[in-house]
Coordinates of C-alpha atoms in Angstrom, one line a residue:
X259 CA -63.3 -35.2 29.7
X260 CA -66.8 -36.3 28.8
X261 CA -68.9 -34.3 26.4
X262 CA -72.2 -35.5 27.7
X263 CA -73.1 -35.9 31.4
X264 CA -76.1 -37.3 33.1
X265 CA -76.0 -34.5 35.7
X266 CA -77.8 -31.6 34.2
X267 CA -77.8 -29.6 37.4
X268 CA -74.1 -29.0 37.2
X269 CA -73.2 -25.9 35.2
X270 CA -70.2 -26.9 33.1
X271 CA -67.5 -24.3 32.3
X272 CA -66.2 -23.6 28.9
X273 CA -64.3 -26.5 27.3
X274 CA -60.5 -25.8 27.3
X275 CA -59.3 -28.8 25.4
X276 CA -58.7 -28.8 21.6
X277 CA -59.0 -32.0 19.8
X278 CA -56.0 -32.1 17.5
X279 CA -56.5 -35.6 16.1
X280 CA -58.3 -34.5 12.9
X281 CA -55.6 -31.9 12.3
X282 CA -52.9 -34.5 12.7
X283 CA -54.7 -36.9 10.4
X284 CA -55.0 -34.2 7.7
X285 CA -51.3 -33.3 8.1
X286 CA -50.3 -37.0 7.8
X287 CA -52.4 -37.4 4.6
X288 CA -50.8 -34.3 3.1
X289 CA -47.3 -35.6 4.0
X290 CA -47.9 -38.9 2.3
X291 CA -49.3 -37.1 -0.8
X292 CA -46.2 -34.8 -1.0
X293 CA -43.8 -37.7 -0.5
X294 CA -45.5 -39.6 -3.4
X295 CA -45.7 -36.5 -5.6
X296 CA -42.1 -35.2 -5.0
X297 CA -40.4 -37.5 -7.5
X298 CA -42.8 -36.3 -10.2
X299 CA -41.7 -32.7 -9.8
X300 CA -38.0 -33.5 -10.3
X301 CA -38.3 -36.2 -12.9
X302 CA -36.9 -35.8 -16.4
X303 CA -38.2 -36.7 -19.7
X304 CA -37.3 -40.3 -20.5
X305 CA -36.2 -40.7 -24.1
X306 CA -35.1 -43.7 -26.0
X307 CA -32.6 -42.2 -28.5
X308 CA -32.1 -43.8 -31.8
X309 CA -28.9 -45.7 -32.5
X310 CA -26.8 -45.1 -35.6
X311 CA -23.8 -46.7 -37.0
X312 CA -21.6 -44.1 -38.7
X313 CA -17.9 -44.1 -39.1
X314 CA -16.1 -41.3 -37.4
X315 CA -14.8 -38.7 -39.7
X316 CA -11.0 -38.7 -39.9
X317 CA -9.9 -35.3 -38.8
X318 CA -6.5 -34.0 -38.5
X319 CA -5.9 -31.9 -35.4
X320 CA -6.6 -28.3 -36.2
X321 CA -3.6 -26.0 -36.1
X322 CA -3.5 -23.2 -33.6
X323 CA -2.5 -19.7 -34.2
X324 CA -1.3 -17.6 -31.3
X325 CA -2.1 -14.0 -31.7
X326 CA -0.4 -11.9 -29.0
X327 CA -1.0 -8.2 -28.2
X328 CA 1.5 -6.4 -25.9
X329 CA 0.7 -3.5 -23.6
X330 CA 1.5 -1.0 -26.3
X331 CA -0.9 -2.5 -28.8
X332 CA 1.7 -4.3 -31.0
X333 CA 0.4 -7.5 -32.5
X334 CA 2.4 -10.7 -32.9
X335 CA 1.4 -13.7 -35.1
X336 CA 3.0 -16.8 -33.6
X337 CA 5.6 -14.6 -31.9
X338 CA 6.4 -12.7 -35.2
X339 CA 5.5 -9.0 -35.2
X340 CA 2.9 -8.2 -37.8
X341 CA 1.3 -4.9 -39.0
X342 CA -2.5 -4.5 -39.1
X343 CA -2.7 -4.6 -42.9
X344 CA -0.7 -7.9 -42.9
X345 CA -2.9 -9.2 -40.1
X346 CA -6.0 -8.9 -42.3
X347 CA -4.4 -11.0 -45.1
X348 CA -3.2 -13.6 -42.6
X349 CA -6.6 -13.9 -41.1
X350 CA -8.2 -14.4 -44.6
X351 CA -5.6 -17.0 -45.4
X352 CA -6.2 -18.8 -42.1
X353 CA -10.0 -18.8 -42.6
X354 CA -9.5 -20.6 -45.9
X355 CA -7.7 -23.6 -44.3
X356 CA -9.5 -26.8 -43.7
X357 CA -9.8 -27.5 -40.8
X358 CA -9.9 -23.9 -39.7
X359 CA -7.2 -23.1 -37.1
X360 CA -8.0 -22.1 -33.6
X361 CA -7.1 -18.5 -32.9
X362 CA -5.6 -18.2 -29.4
X363 CA -5.7 -14.6 -28.3
X364 CA -3.1 -13.6 -25.7
X365 CA -3.3 -10.0 -24.5
X366 CA -1.2 -8.2 -21.9
X367 CA -3.3 -6.9 -18.9
X368 CA -2.3 -3.4 -19.8
X369 CA -3.6 -3.7 -23.4
X370 CA -6.4 -1.3 -24.3
X371 CA -9.7 -3.1 -24.7
X372 CA -10.2 -1.2 -28.0
X373 CA -7.2 -3.1 -29.6
X374 CA -8.5 -6.4 -28.4
X375 CA -12.0 -5.7 -29.7
X376 CA -10.6 -4.6 -33.1
X377 CA -8.6 -7.8 -33.4
X378 CA -11.6 -9.9 -32.5
X379 CA -13.8 -8.0 -35.0
X380 CA -11.2 -8.5 -37.7
X381 CA -11.0 -12.3 -37.0
X382 CA -14.8 -12.6 -37.1
X383 CA -15.3 -10.5 -40.2
X384 CA -12.6 -12.5 -42.1
X385 CA -14.4 -15.8 -41.3
X386 CA -12.5 -17.3 -38.3
X387 CA -15.0 -18.9 -35.9
X388 CA -12.7 -20.5 -33.3
X389 CA -11.4 -18.0 -30.9
X390 CA -10.0 -18.6 -27.4
X391 CA -8.5 -16.4 -24.8
X392 CA -5.3 -17.5 -23.1
X393 CA -4.7 -16.5 -19.5
X394 CA -2.2 -17.4 -16.8
X395 CA -3.5 -19.4 -13.9
X396 CA -4.0 -17.5 -10.7
X397 CA -1.0 -17.8 -8.5
X398 CA -1.5 -19.2 -5.0
X399 CA -0.3 -16.9 -2.2

């Protein structure tokens, strides 16, 4: 379709075509910009960390203490029943050891949360920092 014509006597109708070439050019330029800029958005900070020569500290494997609580709230220290007063003294003695033992807490699913929270609070207040919960793996049906 011509934009200019030499015949001025003819009454042209409205132009029905849209020139999409400039729009395609702009979209292609934007696509190239986004392709080039995309790696900058996901990049990480490149660091060159210092190197150090230090001998590894010899460490004996830390002992583990299994603290079990049955459904009735009875507490067991390594499978030996223990009263709450004796538990406090054992926690204090365990906190003084170097390295500190890891306290593995095993609680029956019917145990009241209050008892578990009290045992955890007693361990923390007496200086034990390593506490883990022991669970059984989920059985496949």
